[in-house]
Amino acid sequence: MARKPLIAGNWKMNETIAEGVVLAQEISNEMEPDWLDKVDVAVCPPYTDLKPVYTVFEFDKLNIGVGAQNVFWEPSGAYTGEISVPMIREIGCSYCIVGHSERRQYFGETNDDVNKKVHALLKDRVQPIDPIICVGESLAVRDEGTYIQFVDAQVKAAFAGVQADVAKAAIVAYEPIWAIGTGRTATPEQAQEVCGAIREMLAVMYDQDTAASIRVLYGGSMNEGNASQLLSQPDIDGGLIGGASLKAKSFVQIVKEAL
Ligand code: PEP
């Protein structure tokens, strides 16, 4: 089954509103609109930038999606500091990153939290927001040799209780922690090994058709120099890009590599 690649930028806690608008405009200027027929593109800025960045792409009539970097699972209520699915839906978000390793590491997010967020995002498919579920092992787990089991357990936990028909809308991003922001990219073979294992796990949990529909991305120091080889692997359907997504030319070059 041909899966449309997705290139998503994770801006993390970078770019004020003014800076974010400039970066979005630069991305818009660099992008050829017809590339977006062949590759889905999204940027995930901080919450404060979501609407202004959405507005840049809307004004330019450019089909680049906007995603949040996190969300809370309750729709409203006394949860100071949190943002809900209806709130990011109203902004126009079509993606939301869930369970990024930095959230797991610094904010104590658990597999159970990730599962609740995935359910909250997949509940209403009228104006869909597709979760980009991040999984990936630490260097210690890689060195131990148990990384496939570790990632499989994260995938199983994230999808627990999710029915096959809605699971197809979810996206999994394999992001080995040792490759995030370190400049040390997984080799194409290392990335393919785990992305292939994730798809096999999805086939065990669901069925071949569902597993073949779910996009599996690679993330971890992907840039315009290494994207082509990573993206040519059979089970890698795109990239979640951190550092290189903050430079319009680099980000758009990675999009070109996915064409
Ligand atoms: C990320 O944090 O999702 C990421 C992939 O970062 P970087 O590309 O900077 O390694």
Short mmCIF file of C-alpha atoms and ligand atoms in Angstrom, two decimals:
data_model
loop_
_atom_site.label_atom_id
_atom_site.label_comp_id
_atom_site.label_asym_id
_atom_site.label_seq_id
_atom_site.Cartn_x
_atom_site.Cartn_y
_atom_site.Cartn_z
CA MET A 1 0.00 0.00 0.00
CA ALA A 2 1.36 3.41 -0.96
CA ARG A 3 1.51 5.66 2.07
CA LYS A 4 1.77 9.41 1.51
CA PRO A 5 4.92 10.62 3.26
CA LEU A 6 4.64 13.15 6.07
CA ILE A 7 7.37 15.65 6.93
CA ALA A 8 6.58 17.35 10.24
CA GLY A 9 8.65 20.02 11.96
CA ASN A 10 8.83 20.07 15.75
CA TRP A 11 9.81 23.61 16.69
CA LYS A 12 9.89 22.68 20.41
CA MET A 13 10.06 25.74 22.70
CA ASN A 14 11.50 27.99 19.99
CA GLU A 15 10.19 31.03 18.10
CA THR A 16 8.20 33.87 19.59
CA ILE A 17 5.04 34.82 17.70
CA ALA A 18 6.93 37.35 15.57
CA GLU A 19 9.75 34.89 14.86
CA GLY A 20 7.29 32.08 14.16
CA VAL A 21 5.40 34.14 11.61
CA VAL A 22 8.67 34.98 9.82
CA LEU A 23 9.73 31.31 9.77
CA ALA A 24 6.28 30.18 8.52
CA GLN A 25 6.40 32.82 5.79
CA GLU A 26 9.90 31.70 4.74
CA ILE A 27 8.70 28.08 4.58
CA SER A 28 5.69 29.17 2.54
CA ASN A 29 7.90 31.12 0.13
CA GLU A 30 10.25 28.15 -0.38
CA MET A 31 7.49 25.57 -0.91
CA GLU A 32 6.10 24.63 -4.33
CA PRO A 33 2.34 24.11 -3.82
CA ASP A 34 2.20 21.02 -6.08
CA TRP A 35 4.75 19.18 -3.89
CA LEU A 36 1.99 19.07 -1.30
CA ASP A 37 0.02 16.68 -3.52
CA LYS A 38 2.78 14.12 -3.05
CA VAL A 39 3.91 14.78 0.51
CA ASP A 40 2.05 15.96 3.59
CA VAL A 41 3.85 18.76 5.41
CA ALA A 42 3.18 20.11 8.88
CA VAL A 43 4.83 22.32 11.45
CA CYS A 44 4.32 22.04 15.19
CA PRO A 45 5.12 25.39 16.82
CA PRO A 46 4.59 26.32 20.49
CA TYR A 47 0.92 26.89 21.46
CA THR A 48 1.32 30.67 21.32
CA ASP A 49 2.35 30.53 17.64
CA LEU A 50 -0.30 28.08 16.44
CA LYS A 51 -2.93 30.54 15.25
CA PRO A 52 -0.51 33.08 13.72
CA VAL A 53 1.36 30.32 11.86
CA TYR A 54 -1.93 28.74 10.74
CA THR A 55 -2.99 32.15 9.43
CA VAL A 56 0.20 32.55 7.34
CA PHE A 57 -0.45 29.28 5.49
CA GLU A 58 -4.18 30.00 5.21
CA PHE A 59 -3.50 33.44 3.70
CA ASP A 60 -1.06 31.89 1.22
CA LYS A 61 -3.62 29.14 0.41
CA LEU A 62 -0.90 26.59 1.06
CA ASN A 63 -1.89 23.17 2.31
CA ILE A 64 0.67 22.95 5.12
CA GLY A 65 -0.78 21.53 8.32
CA VAL A 66 -0.28 22.91 11.79
CA GLY A 67 0.12 20.69 14.83
CA ALA A 68 0.38 21.09 18.58
CA GLN A 69 3.29 19.60 20.50
CA ASN A 70 1.12 18.28 23.32
CA VAL A 71 -2.48 18.22 24.55
CA PHE A 72 -4.42 17.24 27.67
CA TRP A 73 -7.02 14.47 27.48
CA GLU A 74 -9.91 16.20 29.30
CA PRO A 75 -12.03 18.53 27.15
CA SER A 76 -12.27 21.32 29.76
CA GLY A 77 -12.15 21.94 33.50
CA ALA A 78 -9.90 22.82 36.41
CA TYR A 79 -6.54 21.80 34.90
CA THR A 80 -4.44 24.93 35.23
CA GLY A 81 -1.92 25.30 32.46
CA GLU A 82 -3.36 22.62 30.21
CA ILE A 83 -4.80 22.90 26.68
CA SER A 84 -7.55 20.59 25.39
CA VAL A 85 -8.32 18.86 22.10
CA PRO A 86 -11.33 21.15 21.33
CA MET A 87 -9.04 24.16 21.87
CA ILE A 88 -6.40 23.05 19.37
CA ARG A 89 -9.16 21.91 16.99
CA GLU A 90 -10.67 25.41 17.00
CA ILE A 91 -7.27 26.84 16.01
CA GLY A 92 -7.22 24.54 12.98
CA CYS A 93 -4.67 21.97 14.09
CA SER A 94 -4.65 18.79 12.07
CA TYR A 95 -1.84 17.03 14.00
CA CYS A 96 -0.68 16.74 17.58
CA ILE A 97 2.60 15.28 18.81
CA VAL A 98 2.06 12.91 21.74
CA GLY A 99 4.59 11.35 24.09
CA HIS A 100 7.70 13.11 22.83
CA SER A 101 10.72 11.82 24.75
CA GLU A 102 11.32 15.31 26.19
CA ARG A 103 7.83 15.24 27.69
CA ARG A 104 8.40 11.75 29.03
CA GLN A 105 11.81 12.77 30.46
CA TYR A 106 11.15 16.28 31.86
CA PHE A 107 7.41 16.18 32.58
CA GLY A 108 7.01 12.57 33.70
CA GLU A 109 4.62 11.56 30.93
CA THR A 110 3.83 7.86 31.14
CA ASN A 111 2.65 5.32 28.57
CA ASP A 112 -0.77 5.56 30.24
CA ASP A 113 -0.88 9.36 29.75
CA VAL A 114 0.09 8.87 26.11
CA ASN A 115 -2.74 6.37 25.65
CA LYS A 116 -5.30 8.80 27.16
CA LYS A 117 -4.12 11.58 24.83
CA VAL A 118 -4.31 9.27 21.82
CA HIS A 119 -7.91 8.34 22.74
CA ALA A 120 -8.86 12.00 23.23
CA LEU A 121 -7.43 12.92 19.82
CA LEU A 122 -8.97 10.01 17.92
CA LYS A 123 -12.42 10.36 19.51
CA ASP A 124 -13.88 12.95 17.13
CA ARG A 125 -13.04 12.34 13.48
CA VAL A 126 -15.29 15.08 12.02
CA GLN A 127 -12.50 17.65 12.09
CA PRO A 128 -9.66 15.21 12.63
CA ILE A 129 -6.45 15.81 14.53
CA ASP A 130 -4.04 12.97 13.89
CA PRO A 131 -1.76 12.01 16.78
CA ILE A 132 1.96 11.71 16.04
CA ILE A 133 2.91 9.19 18.71
CA CYS A 134 6.59 9.32 19.64
CA VAL A 135 8.41 6.21 20.77
CA GLY A 136 12.09 5.44 21.13
CA GLU A 137 14.72 4.00 23.39
CA SER A 138 17.54 5.54 25.44
CA LEU A 139 21.18 4.77 24.74
CA ALA A 140 21.26 2.44 27.77
CA VAL A 141 18.37 0.38 26.37
CA ARG A 142 19.99 0.29 22.91
CA ASP A 143 23.27 -0.88 24.37
CA GLU A 144 21.44 -3.56 26.37
CA GLY A 145 20.02 -4.85 23.07
CA THR A 146 16.37 -4.80 24.21
CA TYR A 147 15.32 -1.80 22.11
CA ILE A 148 12.79 -3.64 19.93
CA GLN A 149 10.94 -4.99 22.97
CA PHE A 150 11.09 -1.55 24.59
CA VAL A 151 9.62 0.24 21.56
CA ASP A 152 7.05 -2.51 20.99
CA ALA A 153 5.83 -2.03 24.58
CA GLN A 154 5.47 1.73 24.01
CA VAL A 155 3.49 1.12 20.80
CA LYS A 156 1.21 -1.44 22.46
CA ALA A 157 0.53 0.91 25.38
CA ALA A 158 -0.16 3.91 23.15
CA PHE A 159 -2.73 2.02 21.05
CA ALA A 160 -4.39 0.12 23.92
CA GLY A 161 -8.16 0.10 23.43
CA VAL A 162 -8.01 1.91 20.05
CA GLN A 163 -10.11 0.23 17.35
CA ALA A 164 -8.49 -0.63 14.00
CA ASP A 165 -10.59 1.78 11.88
CA VAL A 166 -9.52 4.82 13.93
CA ALA A 167 -5.99 3.54 14.58
CA LYS A 168 -5.29 4.03 10.86
CA ALA A 169 -5.34 7.81 11.40
CA ALA A 170 -2.54 7.65 13.95
CA ILE A 171 1.10 8.19 13.02
CA VAL A 172 4.02 6.66 14.88
CA ALA A 173 7.37 8.46 15.07
CA TYR A 174 10.37 6.33 15.99
CA GLU A 175 12.77 8.71 17.70
CA PRO A 176 15.73 7.04 19.40
CA ILE A 177 16.56 9.35 22.32
CA TRP A 178 20.29 9.03 21.62
CA ALA A 179 19.72 10.60 18.19
CA ILE A 180 17.55 13.57 19.24
CA GLY A 181 19.36 16.89 19.08
CA THR A 182 22.72 15.11 19.27
CA GLY A 183 23.71 15.20 15.61
CA ARG A 184 24.06 11.41 15.88
CA THR A 185 21.50 10.03 13.43
CA ALA A 186 20.48 6.38 13.38
CA THR A 187 21.83 4.73 10.26
CA PRO A 188 19.14 3.98 7.64
CA GLU A 189 19.48 0.28 8.56
CA GLN A 190 19.06 0.95 12.30
CA ALA A 191 16.03 3.17 11.66
CA GLN A 192 14.48 0.68 9.22
CA GLU A 193 14.97 -2.20 11.65
CA VAL A 194 12.87 -0.52 14.34
CA CYS A 195 10.31 1.08 11.99
CA GLY A 196 9.80 -2.36 10.40
CA ALA A 197 9.40 -3.91 13.85
CA ILE A 198 6.80 -1.25 14.75
CA ARG A 199 4.81 -2.17 11.64
CA GLU A 200 5.06 -5.87 12.51
CA MET A 201 3.79 -5.10 16.01
CA LEU A 202 0.87 -3.12 14.55
CA ALA A 203 0.04 -6.12 12.33
CA VAL A 204 0.03 -8.38 15.39
CA MET A 205 -2.14 -5.92 17.34
CA TYR A 206 -4.51 -5.26 14.42
CA ASP A 207 -4.07 -6.80 10.96
CA GLN A 208 -1.86 -6.41 7.88
CA ASP A 209 -4.16 -3.85 6.25
CA THR A 210 -4.21 -1.60 9.32
CA ALA A 211 -0.44 -1.93 9.80
CA ALA A 212 0.11 -1.07 6.13
CA SER A 213 -2.04 2.07 6.48
CA ILE A 214 -0.35 3.59 9.54
CA ARG A 215 2.52 5.95 8.75
CA VAL A 216 5.76 5.36 10.63
CA LEU A 217 8.17 8.30 10.71
CA TYR A 218 11.80 8.50 11.76
CA GLY A 219 13.05 11.37 13.92
CA GLY A 220 16.47 12.14 15.35
CA SER A 221 18.93 14.58 13.79
CA MET A 222 17.35 14.21 10.34
CA ASN A 223 18.65 16.90 8.00
CA GLU A 224 18.93 17.68 4.30
CA GLY A 225 22.11 15.58 4.09
CA ASN A 226 20.80 12.31 5.52
CA ALA A 227 17.06 12.54 4.73
CA SER A 228 17.19 10.92 1.31
CA GLN A 229 18.67 7.61 2.53
CA LEU A 230 16.44 7.46 5.60
CA LEU A 231 13.30 8.23 3.60
CA SER A 232 14.09 5.57 1.01
CA GLN A 233 13.71 2.78 3.59
CA PRO A 234 10.57 0.67 3.00
CA ASP A 235 9.01 1.26 6.44
CA ILE A 236 9.97 4.92 6.88
CA ASP A 237 7.09 7.11 5.70
CA GLY A 238 8.51 10.50 6.56
CA GLY A 239 10.29 12.40 9.26
CA LEU A 240 9.74 14.31 12.48
CA ILE A 241 12.33 17.04 12.30
CA GLY A 242 13.57 19.10 15.25
CA GLY A 243 16.60 21.35 14.75
CA ALA A 244 16.53 21.34 10.94
CA SER A 245 12.88 22.46 10.92
CA LEU A 246 13.92 25.85 12.34
CA LYS A 247 15.72 26.70 9.08
CA ALA A 248 13.23 27.16 6.24
CA LYS A 249 15.65 26.12 3.49
CA SER A 250 16.74 22.95 5.32
CA PHE A 251 13.17 21.99 6.17
CA VAL A 252 11.92 22.51 2.63
CA GLN A 253 14.91 20.59 1.24
CA ILE A 254 13.90 17.63 3.44
CA VAL A 255 10.37 17.93 2.00
CA LYS A 256 11.92 17.75 -1.50
CA GLU A 257 13.80 14.60 -0.53
CA ALA A 258 10.46 12.99 0.34
CA LEU A 259 8.91 13.64 -3.11
C1 PEP B 1 12.65 15.85 17.80
O1 PEP B 1 12.85 16.37 18.88
O2 PEP B 1 11.53 15.43 17.50
C2 PEP B 1 13.79 15.73 16.88
C3 PEP B 1 13.74 14.82 15.95
O3 PEP B 1 14.84 16.61 17.08
P1 PEP B 1 16.18 16.73 16.20
O4 PEP B 1 15.78 16.61 14.76
O5 PEP B 1 16.73 18.06 16.54
O6 PEP B 1 17.05 15.59 16.62
#
